[in-house]
Amino acid sequence: MIETLWLASQQSLSKVFKMTPRLSPIIHPHISGLLKEHSSELYKLIDLLGSPLHIVFPERMQDTIKHFRQILDDATMQDGQIYFAAKANKANGFLATSAAAGIGADVSSAQEFMAVLNAGVPGRSISVSGPSKLPALLALAVLHNACIAIDEPNELSSIIELVDRLPVMRPVRIHLRLSASDKSRFGMTTEVINEMLFRLTQLQSKFQLEGFSFHVAGYESKDRVFMIGKACKAIERAYTNGLKPTHINIGGGLKTTYAKASDWDLEQATNREFAGGVKPQFVYPYTGQPSGYLQLKEILEVTKQTIKDTENAIGRSLVVDLEPGRALLDQAGITLFRVRGVRAIGKQWLIMVDGNSRSLAEFWRNSEFFIDPLLITKSSRDPESFTACIASNTCLESDYLARRFIPFETRPLTGDLLIYVNTAGYQMDSKESEFHRLPIPSKVVALKSAGIWHFIKDNIISVADLPASSIESDQI
């Protein structure tokens, strides 16, 4: 049964039981339908593949890609490239979706490069970023005609050495990566960029400077607006050197909205008791607005005149590329944990689950995923005021899925399921390990066609398994 999942609104429960407010997630109707109407399928998957279990939804990613593409097209940037940041999730289903949707992928290792190629993304649609790139990665990039973001001058020297001894038949496509601040470990200062431009004027037979890129650590639009202005100035300097770049890659880091502002705020999240008194040092902006493709729209609108001025100065059109990860995976995954039991610690309660924090890791250090899980029970139960933190199956005192005490509408029992919604962006595998020799959690791809759900193990999914007819597009 799933009646206990939404017994009542969090407001009425809080009023009746005087509970701590829940940090309730936004749930896409596509996923809500699976949870409400097919909970028995979830129990079967857990029994078959174990707990925890990650379920990914390529259809949600496909819809989000369409929204991003529309924003670029509306800004007359039809040639702007969308690269899925492969580091955000290792699911093959998302790489296959990228290939099926005709977008690219951003990679930072030879292993990611090979996985992306294997999924069907052509080499020309791959962007190679990250610092201190190994020769193996650079060699794949130049042989497959990928675009390389040069992070520092020595990388250019390494590529020159490779080009001189590999059968490279065309100029190597590159971006120069701009430093976003004096404290950033990524990119190059204006002075170094000018030196690189001079070097490239002597190397035009070997290199094609396509544009400039940057990495911004925060989430605010104004920081990207500033860097676009910086990139425009770099483009103008490049043209005075006889080079003709036209692309500005703004990277990723666009916000994702996990909850409504009425259901979630920082004070509501942190002004409560935490196990051991350990509170987080960082909390993601879960209700940040605008987010995703709407944040991209805002950035393009604010920088429209800046870009236009540079276009007039160089006599050519510019385009914006981007590398969304978390934002491209909005509502594209859920994570299931099986409840192993409930125990008291003094006057407090602890829910023990079959899984640990490495299987649901907020990307940030000393934090946790600040969206409350949903509870699916096997039988209908009466409402009961129950608040507990969630502990893992490791032998470490410090290992909690949630140190915060979370309100539930009824007491969980052994065998129940906790469902975390919207976990595809970094939560699933950014910190996974085989600690205690526990297996890495399985991933399952969920597809819905003609009202019927189909589940395929992620390690065998391919682009051929993603028929266009199965994709139910949202309205923009």
CSV table of C-alpha atoms in Angstrom, one decimal:
chain,number,residue,atom,x,y,z
A,1,MET,CA,0.0,0.0,0.0
A,2,ILE,CA,1.1,3.6,-0.5
A,3,GLU,CA,-1.6,5.5,1.4
A,4,THR,CA,0.8,6.5,4.1
A,5,LEU,CA,3.0,8.3,1.6
A,6,TRP,CA,0.7,11.3,1.4
A,7,LEU,CA,-1.6,10.9,4.4
A,8,ALA,CA,-2.0,14.6,4.7
A,9,SER,CA,-0.3,17.9,3.8
A,10,GLN,CA,2.8,18.7,5.8
A,11,GLN,CA,1.0,21.8,7.2
A,12,SER,CA,-1.9,19.8,8.7
A,13,LEU,CA,0.4,17.1,10.1
A,14,SER,CA,2.6,19.8,11.7
A,15,LYS,CA,-0.5,21.4,13.2
A,16,VAL,CA,-1.9,18.2,14.6
A,17,PHE,CA,1.3,16.7,15.9
A,18,LYS,CA,3.3,19.9,16.4
A,19,MET,CA,6.0,18.3,14.3
A,20,THR,CA,9.1,19.8,12.7
A,21,PRO,CA,8.1,21.0,9.2
A,22,ARG,CA,9.0,18.5,6.5
A,23,LEU,CA,11.4,19.5,3.7
A,24,SER,CA,9.1,18.2,1.0
A,25,PRO,CA,10.4,17.7,-2.6
A,26,ILE,CA,8.9,18.7,-5.9
A,27,ILE,CA,7.9,15.5,-7.6
A,28,HIS,CA,7.3,15.3,-11.4
A,29,PRO,CA,3.9,13.7,-12.2
A,30,HIS,CA,5.7,11.1,-14.3
A,31,ILE,CA,7.5,9.9,-11.1
A,32,SER,CA,4.6,10.5,-8.8
A,33,GLY,CA,2.6,8.1,-10.9
A,34,LEU,CA,5.2,5.4,-10.5
A,35,LEU,CA,5.3,5.8,-6.7
A,36,LYS,CA,1.6,5.9,-6.2
A,37,GLU,CA,0.4,3.3,-8.7
A,38,HIS,CA,3.3,0.9,-9.0
A,39,SER,CA,4.8,0.6,-5.6
A,40,SER,CA,4.7,-3.2,-5.8
A,41,GLU,CA,7.1,-2.9,-8.7
A,42,LEU,CA,9.6,-1.0,-6.5
A,43,TYR,CA,9.5,-3.8,-3.9
A,44,LYS,CA,10.2,-6.4,-6.6
A,45,LEU,CA,13.2,-4.4,-7.9
A,46,ILE,CA,14.6,-4.0,-4.4
A,47,ASP,CA,14.2,-7.8,-3.8
A,48,LEU,CA,15.9,-8.6,-7.0
A,49,LEU,CA,18.7,-6.0,-7.1
A,50,GLY,CA,19.2,-5.1,-3.4
A,51,SER,CA,19.1,-1.9,-1.4
A,52,PRO,CA,20.0,0.9,-2.1
A,53,LEU,CA,18.7,1.1,-5.6
A,54,HIS,CA,18.9,4.0,-8.0
A,55,ILE,CA,16.2,4.4,-10.7
A,56,VAL,CA,16.9,6.8,-13.6
A,57,PHE,CA,14.4,8.4,-16.0
A,58,PRO,CA,15.9,9.3,-19.4
A,59,GLU,CA,12.6,10.8,-20.5
A,60,ARG,CA,12.9,13.5,-17.9
A,61,MET,CA,16.4,14.4,-19.1
A,62,GLN,CA,15.1,14.4,-22.7
A,63,ASP,CA,12.5,16.9,-21.8
A,64,THR,CA,15.0,19.1,-20.1
A,65,ILE,CA,17.3,19.0,-23.1
A,66,LYS,CA,14.4,20.3,-25.2
A,67,HIS,CA,13.9,23.2,-22.9
A,68,PHE,CA,17.6,24.2,-23.0
A,69,ARG,CA,17.6,23.8,-26.8
A,70,GLN,CA,14.6,26.1,-27.1
A,71,ILE,CA,16.2,28.8,-25.0
A,72,LEU,CA,19.3,28.8,-27.2
A,73,ASP,CA,17.2,28.8,-30.4
A,74,ASP,CA,15.1,31.7,-29.1
A,75,ALA,CA,18.3,33.6,-28.5
A,76,THR,CA,19.3,32.9,-32.2
A,77,MET,CA,22.1,30.7,-31.0
A,78,GLN,CA,21.1,27.6,-33.0
A,79,ASP,CA,24.8,26.6,-33.2
A,80,GLY,CA,25.2,26.8,-29.4
A,81,GLN,CA,26.3,23.4,-28.1
A,82,ILE,CA,24.8,21.6,-25.0
A,83,TYR,CA,27.3,19.2,-23.4
A,84,PHE,CA,26.1,16.9,-20.7
A,85,ALA,CA,28.6,17.0,-17.8
A,86,ALA,CA,29.2,13.3,-17.5
A,87,LYS,CA,30.7,13.6,-14.0
A,88,ALA,CA,27.2,14.4,-12.6
A,89,ASN,CA,26.0,10.8,-12.9
A,90,LYS,CA,27.6,7.6,-14.3
A,91,ALA,CA,24.4,6.1,-15.6
A,92,ASN,CA,24.7,4.8,-19.1
A,93,GLY,CA,21.1,5.7,-19.6
A,94,PHE,CA,22.0,9.4,-19.5
A,95,LEU,CA,24.8,9.0,-21.9
A,96,ALA,CA,22.5,7.1,-24.3
A,97,THR,CA,19.9,9.9,-23.9
A,98,SER,CA,22.6,12.4,-24.8
A,99,ALA,CA,23.3,10.5,-28.0
A,100,ALA,CA,19.7,10.1,-28.9
A,101,ALA,CA,19.0,13.8,-28.3
A,102,GLY,CA,21.9,14.8,-30.4
A,103,ILE,CA,23.8,16.7,-27.7
A,104,GLY,CA,27.4,16.3,-26.6
A,105,ALA,CA,29.1,15.4,-23.4
A,106,ASP,CA,31.8,17.0,-21.3
A,107,VAL,CA,34.4,14.6,-19.9
A,108,SER,CA,37.5,14.9,-17.8
A,109,SER,CA,39.1,11.4,-18.0
A,110,ALA,CA,39.9,8.9,-20.7
A,111,GLN,CA,37.4,6.5,-19.0
A,112,GLU,CA,34.6,9.0,-19.4
A,113,PHE,CA,35.6,9.7,-23.0
A,114,MET,CA,35.4,6.0,-23.9
A,115,ALA,CA,32.1,5.6,-22.1
A,116,VAL,CA,30.6,8.5,-24.0
A,117,LEU,CA,31.9,7.2,-27.3
A,118,ASN,CA,30.5,3.8,-26.5
A,119,ALA,CA,27.1,5.3,-25.8
A,120,GLY,CA,27.0,6.8,-29.3
A,121,VAL,CA,28.1,10.4,-28.8
A,122,PRO,CA,30.4,11.2,-31.7
A,123,GLY,CA,33.9,12.5,-31.0
A,124,ARG,CA,33.2,16.0,-32.4
A,125,SER,CA,30.4,16.4,-29.9
A,126,ILE,CA,32.7,15.8,-26.9
A,127,SER,CA,34.2,18.6,-24.8
A,128,VAL,CA,37.3,17.8,-22.8
A,129,SER,CA,37.8,19.9,-19.6
A,130,GLY,CA,39.4,19.5,-16.2
A,131,PRO,CA,42.9,20.3,-15.0
A,132,SER,CA,46.1,18.4,-15.6
A,133,LYS,CA,44.8,16.3,-18.4
A,134,LEU,CA,46.7,13.0,-18.9
A,135,PRO,CA,48.2,12.1,-22.2
A,136,ALA,CA,45.8,9.3,-22.7
A,137,LEU,CA,42.8,11.7,-22.5
A,138,LEU,CA,44.5,14.2,-24.8
A,139,ALA,CA,45.3,11.6,-27.4
A,140,LEU,CA,41.7,10.4,-27.5
A,141,ALA,CA,40.6,14.0,-27.9
A,142,VAL,CA,42.9,14.8,-30.8
A,143,LEU,CA,42.2,11.5,-32.6
A,144,HIS,CA,38.4,11.9,-32.3
A,145,ASN,CA,38.3,15.6,-33.1
A,146,ALA,CA,36.9,16.6,-29.7
A,147,CYS,CA,37.2,20.1,-28.4
A,148,ILE,CA,39.8,20.6,-25.6
A,149,ALA,CA,39.6,23.3,-23.0
A,150,ILE,CA,43.2,24.3,-22.4
A,151,ASP,CA,43.5,24.9,-18.7
A,152,GLU,CA,47.2,26.0,-18.6
A,153,PRO,CA,50.1,26.5,-21.1
A,154,ASN,CA,51.7,23.2,-20.5
A,155,GLU,CA,48.7,21.4,-21.9
A,156,LEU,CA,49.2,23.2,-25.2
A,157,SER,CA,52.8,21.9,-25.2
A,158,SER,CA,51.6,18.4,-24.5
A,159,ILE,CA,49.1,18.5,-27.3
A,160,ILE,CA,51.8,19.7,-29.7
A,161,GLU,CA,54.0,16.7,-28.8
A,162,LEU,CA,51.1,14.3,-29.4
A,163,VAL,CA,50.1,16.0,-32.8
A,164,ASP,CA,53.7,15.6,-34.0
A,165,ARG,CA,53.6,11.8,-33.5
A,166,LEU,CA,50.0,10.8,-34.0
A,167,PRO,CA,48.1,10.6,-37.3
A,168,VAL,CA,46.1,13.8,-36.7
A,169,MET,CA,44.7,14.9,-40.1
A,170,ARG,CA,43.0,18.2,-39.0
A,171,PRO,CA,43.7,21.2,-36.7
A,172,VAL,CA,43.0,20.4,-33.1
A,173,ARG,CA,39.9,22.2,-31.8
A,174,ILE,CA,40.5,24.1,-28.6
A,175,HIS,CA,39.1,26.6,-26.1
A,176,LEU,CA,41.2,28.7,-23.8
A,177,ARG,CA,39.9,28.5,-20.3
A,178,LEU,CA,39.6,31.8,-18.4
A,179,SER,CA,40.3,32.1,-14.7
A,180,ALA,CA,37.2,33.2,-12.8
A,181,SER,CA,39.2,34.5,-9.8
A,182,ASP,CA,42.6,34.8,-8.4
A,183,LYS,CA,41.8,32.0,-6.0
A,184,SER,CA,40.5,29.5,-8.6
A,185,ARG,CA,42.7,26.6,-9.5
A,186,PHE,CA,41.2,26.5,-13.0
A,187,GLY,CA,41.9,28.6,-16.0
A,188,MET,CA,44.4,31.3,-17.0
A,189,THR,CA,44.8,35.0,-16.1
A,190,THR,CA,44.5,37.7,-18.7
A,191,GLU,CA,48.2,38.0,-19.0
A,192,VAL,CA,48.7,34.3,-19.6
A,193,ILE,CA,45.8,34.3,-22.1
A,194,ASN,CA,47.5,37.0,-24.1
A,195,GLU,CA,50.7,34.9,-24.2
A,196,MET,CA,48.7,31.9,-25.4
A,197,LEU,CA,47.1,34.0,-28.2
A,198,PHE,CA,50.5,35.0,-29.4
A,199,ARG,CA,51.6,31.3,-29.4
A,200,LEU,CA,48.5,30.3,-31.3
A,201,THR,CA,49.1,32.8,-34.1
A,202,GLN,CA,52.2,30.8,-34.9
A,203,LEU,CA,50.3,27.4,-34.7
A,204,GLN,CA,47.3,28.0,-36.9
A,205,SER,CA,48.1,25.0,-39.1
A,206,LYS,CA,47.9,22.8,-36.0
A,207,PHE,CA,45.2,24.4,-33.9
A,208,GLN,CA,41.8,25.9,-34.3
A,209,LEU,CA,40.8,28.3,-31.5
A,210,GLU,CA,37.0,27.9,-31.4
A,211,GLY,CA,36.4,30.1,-28.3
A,212,PHE,CA,36.9,30.6,-24.6
A,213,SER,CA,35.5,28.8,-21.6
A,214,PHE,CA,35.3,29.3,-17.9
A,215,HIS,CA,34.5,27.5,-14.6
A,216,VAL,CA,32.5,29.4,-12.0
A,217,ALA,CA,32.3,27.7,-8.6
A,218,GLY,CA,29.1,29.4,-7.4
A,219,TYR,CA,25.5,29.4,-8.7
A,220,GLU,CA,24.7,33.1,-9.3
A,221,SER,CA,23.9,34.4,-12.7
A,222,LYS,CA,25.8,37.6,-12.1
A,223,ASP,CA,29.1,35.7,-11.9
A,224,ARG,CA,28.4,34.1,-15.3
A,225,VAL,CA,27.4,37.5,-16.8
A,226,PHE,CA,30.7,38.9,-15.6
A,227,MET,CA,32.7,36.1,-17.2
A,228,ILE,CA,30.8,36.3,-20.5
A,229,GLY,CA,31.9,40.0,-20.6
A,230,LYS,CA,35.5,38.8,-19.9
A,231,ALA,CA,35.2,36.2,-22.6
A,232,CYS,CA,33.9,38.8,-25.1
A,233,LYS,CA,37.0,41.0,-24.4
A,234,ALA,CA,39.3,38.0,-25.0
A,235,ILE,CA,37.5,37.2,-28.3
A,236,GLU,CA,38.2,40.8,-29.4
A,237,ARG,CA,41.9,40.5,-28.5
A,238,ALA,CA,42.0,37.2,-30.4
A,239,TYR,CA,40.8,38.8,-33.5
A,240,THR,CA,43.5,41.4,-33.4
A,241,ASN,CA,45.9,38.5,-33.4
A,242,GLY,CA,44.4,37.0,-36.5
A,243,LEU,CA,42.4,34.3,-34.7
A,244,LYS,CA,38.7,33.8,-35.2
A,245,PRO,CA,37.0,32.3,-32.1
A,246,THR,CA,33.2,32.5,-32.0
A,247,HIS,CA,32.2,30.3,-29.0
A,248,ILE,CA,31.8,31.1,-25.3
A,249,ASN,CA,31.4,28.0,-23.1
A,250,ILE,CA,29.8,29.0,-19.8
A,251,GLY,CA,30.3,25.6,-18.2
A,252,GLY,CA,27.7,24.3,-15.7
A,253,GLY,CA,26.7,25.1,-12.2
A,254,LEU,CA,23.2,26.3,-13.1
A,255,LYS,CA,20.8,26.0,-10.2
A,256,THR,CA,18.3,23.1,-9.7
A,257,THR,CA,15.1,23.7,-7.8
A,258,TYR,CA,14.3,20.8,-5.6
A,259,ALA,CA,11.4,22.2,-3.5
A,260,LYS,CA,8.9,25.0,-3.4
A,261,ALA,CA,9.9,28.1,-1.4
A,262,SER,CA,6.8,27.6,0.7
A,263,ASP,CA,8.0,24.1,1.7
A,264,TRP,CA,11.7,24.7,2.2
A,265,ASP,CA,14.1,27.4,3.4
A,266,LEU,CA,17.5,27.4,5.0
A,267,GLU,CA,16.3,28.2,8.5
A,268,GLN,CA,13.6,25.5,8.3
A,269,ALA,CA,16.3,23.0,7.2
A,270,THR,CA,18.9,23.8,9.8
A,271,ASN,CA,17.0,25.1,12.8
A,272,ARG,CA,16.4,21.7,14.2
A,273,GLU,CA,18.2,19.0,16.2
A,274,PHE,CA,21.0,17.0,14.5
A,275,ALA,CA,22.4,13.7,15.8
A,276,GLY,CA,25.5,14.4,17.8
A,277,GLY,CA,24.9,18.1,17.4
A,278,VAL,CA,26.8,18.1,14.1
A,279,LYS,CA,25.3,20.6,11.7
A,280,PRO,CA,26.2,21.0,8.0
A,281,GLN,CA,28.9,23.5,6.9
A,282,PHE,CA,27.2,24.0,3.6
A,283,VAL,CA,23.6,23.6,2.3
A,284,TYR,CA,22.8,23.7,-1.4
A,285,PRO,CA,20.3,26.4,-2.5
A,286,TYR,CA,17.5,23.9,-2.9
A,287,THR,CA,14.9,26.6,-3.9
A,288,GLY,CA,17.1,28.8,-6.0
A,289,GLN,CA,15.3,30.7,-8.7
A,290,PRO,CA,15.6,31.1,-11.6
A,291,SER,CA,17.0,27.7,-12.2
A,292,GLY,CA,18.0,25.4,-15.0
A,293,TYR,CA,17.0,26.6,-18.5
A,294,LEU,CA,15.3,29.7,-17.0
A,295,GLN,CA,18.5,30.7,-15.5
A,296,LEU,CA,20.2,30.3,-18.9
A,297,LYS,CA,17.5,32.5,-20.3
A,298,GLU,CA,18.2,35.2,-17.7
A,299,ILE,CA,21.9,35.1,-18.4
A,300,LEU,CA,21.5,35.4,-22.2
A,301,GLU,CA,19.0,38.3,-21.8
A,302,VAL,CA,21.3,40.2,-19.5
A,303,THR,CA,24.4,39.7,-21.7
A,304,LYS,CA,22.6,40.2,-25.0
A,305,GLN,CA,24.0,43.7,-25.6
A,306,THR,CA,27.5,42.8,-24.5
A,307,ILE,CA,27.6,39.9,-27.0
A,308,LYS,CA,26.1,42.1,-29.7
A,309,ASP,CA,28.8,44.8,-29.2
A,310,THR,CA,31.5,42.2,-29.6
A,311,GLU,CA,29.8,40.8,-32.7
A,312,ASN,CA,29.8,44.3,-34.2
A,313,ALA,CA,33.4,44.7,-33.3
A,314,ILE,CA,34.6,41.5,-35.0
A,315,GLY,CA,32.0,41.2,-37.8
A,316,ARG,CA,30.9,37.7,-36.9
A,317,SER,CA,28.1,36.1,-34.8
A,318,LEU,CA,28.9,34.6,-31.4
A,319,VAL,CA,27.3,31.6,-29.7
A,320,VAL,CA,27.1,30.3,-26.2
A,321,ASP,CA,27.8,26.7,-25.2
A,322,LEU,CA,27.1,25.2,-21.9
A,323,GLU,CA,27.9,22.0,-19.8
A,324,PRO,CA,25.0,21.4,-17.5
A,325,GLY,CA,25.1,18.4,-15.2
A,326,ARG,CA,22.8,18.6,-12.2
A,327,ALA,CA,20.5,21.0,-14.1
A,328,LEU,CA,20.1,18.6,-17.0
A,329,LEU,CA,19.2,15.8,-14.6
A,330,ASP,CA,16.4,17.6,-12.8
A,331,GLN,CA,13.7,15.0,-11.8
A,332,ALA,CA,15.7,12.3,-13.6
A,333,GLY,CA,16.3,9.9,-10.8
A,334,ILE,CA,15.2,8.5,-7.4
A,335,THR,CA,17.0,6.4,-4.8
A,336,LEU,CA,15.4,3.7,-2.8
A,337,PHE,CA,16.5,2.4,0.7
A,338,ARG,CA,15.0,-0.5,2.5
A,339,VAL,CA,14.3,0.0,6.2
A,340,ARG,CA,16.2,-2.5,8.4
A,341,GLY,CA,14.7,-1.4,11.7
A,342,VAL,CA,14.0,1.4,14.2
A,343,ARG,CA,15.8,1.8,17.5
A,344,ALA,CA,15.8,4.2,20.4
A,345,ILE,CA,18.9,6.2,21.5
A,346,GLY,CA,17.9,7.7,24.8
A,347,LYS,CA,14.7,9.7,24.1
A,348,GLN,CA,15.4,9.9,20.3
A,349,TRP,CA,14.7,7.5,17.4
A,350,LEU,CA,16.9,6.2,14.8
A,351,ILE,CA,15.9,4.6,11.5
A,352,MET,CA,18.4,2.1,10.2
A,353,VAL,CA,18.5,1.4,6.5
A,354,ASP,CA,20.2,-1.0,4.1
A,355,GLY,CA,22.6,1.5,2.6
A,356,ASN,CA,24.9,4.3,3.7
A,357,SER,CA,25.8,7.9,3.1
A,358,ARG,CA,28.1,7.0,0.2
A,359,SER,CA,25.1,5.9,-1.7
A,360,LEU,CA,23.3,9.2,-1.3
A,361,ALA,CA,26.0,11.8,-1.0
A,362,GLU,CA,25.4,15.5,-1.4
A,363,PHE,CA,28.4,16.6,-3.5
A,364,TRP,CA,29.5,19.1,-0.8
A,365,ARG,CA,31.7,18.1,2.1
A,366,ASN,CA,30.2,17.9,5.5
A,367,SER,CA,26.7,18.3,4.2
A,368,GLU,CA,23.8,16.0,3.5
A,369,PHE,CA,20.9,15.8,1.0
A,370,PHE,CA,18.4,18.2,2.6
A,371,ILE,CA,15.2,16.9,1.0
A,372,ASP,CA,13.2,14.6,3.1
A,373,PRO,CA,12.5,11.0,1.9
A,374,LEU,CA,9.0,9.7,1.2
A,375,LEU,CA,7.9,6.6,3.1
A,376,ILE,CA,6.2,3.7,1.3
A,377,THR,CA,4.7,1.0,3.6
A,378,LYS,CA,3.5,-2.5,2.8
A,379,SER,CA,0.3,-2.0,4.8
A,380,SER,CA,-1.9,0.8,5.8
A,381,ARG,CA,-1.2,2.3,9.2
A,382,ASP,CA,-2.7,5.0,11.5
A,383,PRO,CA,-1.0,8.4,11.6
A,384,GLU,CA,1.6,8.7,14.3
A,385,SER,CA,3.8,11.5,15.2
A,386,PHE,CA,7.3,10.1,14.6
A,387,THR,CA,10.6,11.9,14.2
A,388,ALA,CA,14.0,10.2,13.6
A,389,CYS,CA,17.4,10.6,12.0
A,390,ILE,CA,18.5,8.0,9.5
A,391,ALA,CA,21.6,5.9,10.0
A,392,SER,CA,23.6,3.7,7.6
A,393,ASN,CA,24.7,0.1,7.6
A,394,THR,CA,28.4,0.8,8.2
A,395,CYS,CA,30.2,0.4,11.5
A,396,LEU,CA,31.2,4.1,11.6
A,397,GLU,CA,29.7,6.2,14.4
A,398,SER,CA,29.6,9.2,12.1
A,399,ASP,CA,27.9,7.6,9.1
A,400,TYR,CA,24.3,8.9,8.7
A,401,LEU,CA,22.2,9.5,5.7
A,402,ALA,CA,20.5,12.3,7.6
A,403,ARG,CA,21.8,13.6,10.9
A,404,ARG,CA,18.8,16.0,11.1
A,405,PHE,CA,15.7,14.6,12.7
A,406,ILE,CA,13.0,14.1,10.1
A,407,PRO,CA,9.2,14.1,10.8
A,408,PHE,CA,7.3,11.1,9.4
A,409,GLU,CA,3.5,10.6,9.2
A,410,THR,CA,3.8,7.1,10.7
A,411,ARG,CA,6.4,4.9,12.2
A,412,PRO,CA,8.6,3.0,9.6
A,413,LEU,CA,8.8,-0.7,10.0
A,414,THR,CA,11.4,-3.3,8.8
A,415,GLY,CA,10.9,-3.8,5.0
A,416,ASP,CA,9.4,-0.4,4.3
A,417,LEU,CA,11.0,1.8,1.7
A,418,LEU,CA,12.4,5.3,1.9
A,419,ILE,CA,12.3,7.1,-1.4
A,420,TYR,CA,14.6,10.0,-2.1
A,421,VAL,CA,13.4,12.1,-5.0
A,422,ASN,CA,15.5,14.0,-7.6
A,423,THR,CA,18.9,12.3,-6.7
A,424,ALA,CA,20.3,12.0,-10.2
A,425,GLY,CA,22.5,15.1,-10.0
A,426,TYR,CA,25.6,14.1,-8.1
A,427,GLN,CA,23.8,12.3,-5.2
A,428,MET,CA,24.0,8.8,-6.7
A,429,ASP,CA,27.6,8.1,-7.3
A,430,SER,CA,29.9,11.1,-6.6
A,431,LYS,CA,31.1,9.4,-3.4
A,432,GLU,CA,30.2,5.7,-3.9
A,433,SER,CA,32.6,3.0,-2.7
A,434,GLU,CA,32.8,-0.7,-1.8
A,435,PHE,CA,33.5,0.0,1.9
A,436,HIS,CA,32.9,-3.1,3.9
A,437,ARG,CA,33.0,-4.9,0.5
A,438,LEU,CA,29.4,-3.9,0.0
A,439,PRO,CA,28.5,-3.8,-3.7
A,440,ILE,CA,28.0,-0.6,-5.6
A,441,PRO,CA,24.2,0.1,-5.7
A,442,SER,CA,22.5,-1.0,-8.9
A,443,LYS,CA,21.0,1.4,-11.4
A,444,VAL,CA,17.8,0.7,-13.3
A,445,VAL,CA,16.5,2.7,-16.3
A,446,ALA,CA,12.8,3.3,-16.1
A,447,LEU,CA,10.9,3.9,-19.4
A,448,LYS,CA,7.2,4.4,-19.9
A,449,SER,CA,5.5,3.6,-23.2
A,450,ALA,CA,1.8,3.4,-23.8
A,451,GLY,CA,1.1,3.7,-20.1
A,452,ILE,CA,3.3,0.7,-19.2
A,453,TRP,CA,6.5,0.9,-17.3
A,454,HIS,CA,9.6,-1.0,-18.5
A,455,PHE,CA,12.8,-1.5,-16.4
A,456,ILE,CA,16.2,-2.2,-17.9
A,457,LYS,CA,19.5,-2.6,-16.0
A,458,ASP,CA,21.6,0.4,-16.7
A,459,ASN,CA,24.7,-1.6,-17.5
A,460,ILE,CA,23.0,-3.0,-20.6
A,461,ILE,CA,21.0,0.0,-21.8
A,462,SER,CA,21.8,1.5,-25.2
A,463,VAL,CA,20.5,4.3,-27.4
A,464,ALA,CA,18.5,1.6,-29.3
A,465,ASP,CA,16.4,1.1,-26.2
A,466,LEU,CA,15.1,4.7,-26.2
A,467,PRO,CA,12.4,4.9,-28.8
A,468,ALA,CA,11.2,8.4,-29.5
A,469,SER,CA,7.6,7.3,-29.0
A,470,SER,CA,8.3,6.7,-25.3
A,471,ILE,CA,9.2,10.3,-24.6
A,472,GLU,CA,6.3,12.3,-23.2
A,473,SER,CA,7.4,15.9,-23.6
A,474,ASP,CA,6.4,18.7,-21.2
A,475,GLN,CA,5.2,22.0,-22.5
A,476,ILE,CA,7.7,24.9,-22.4
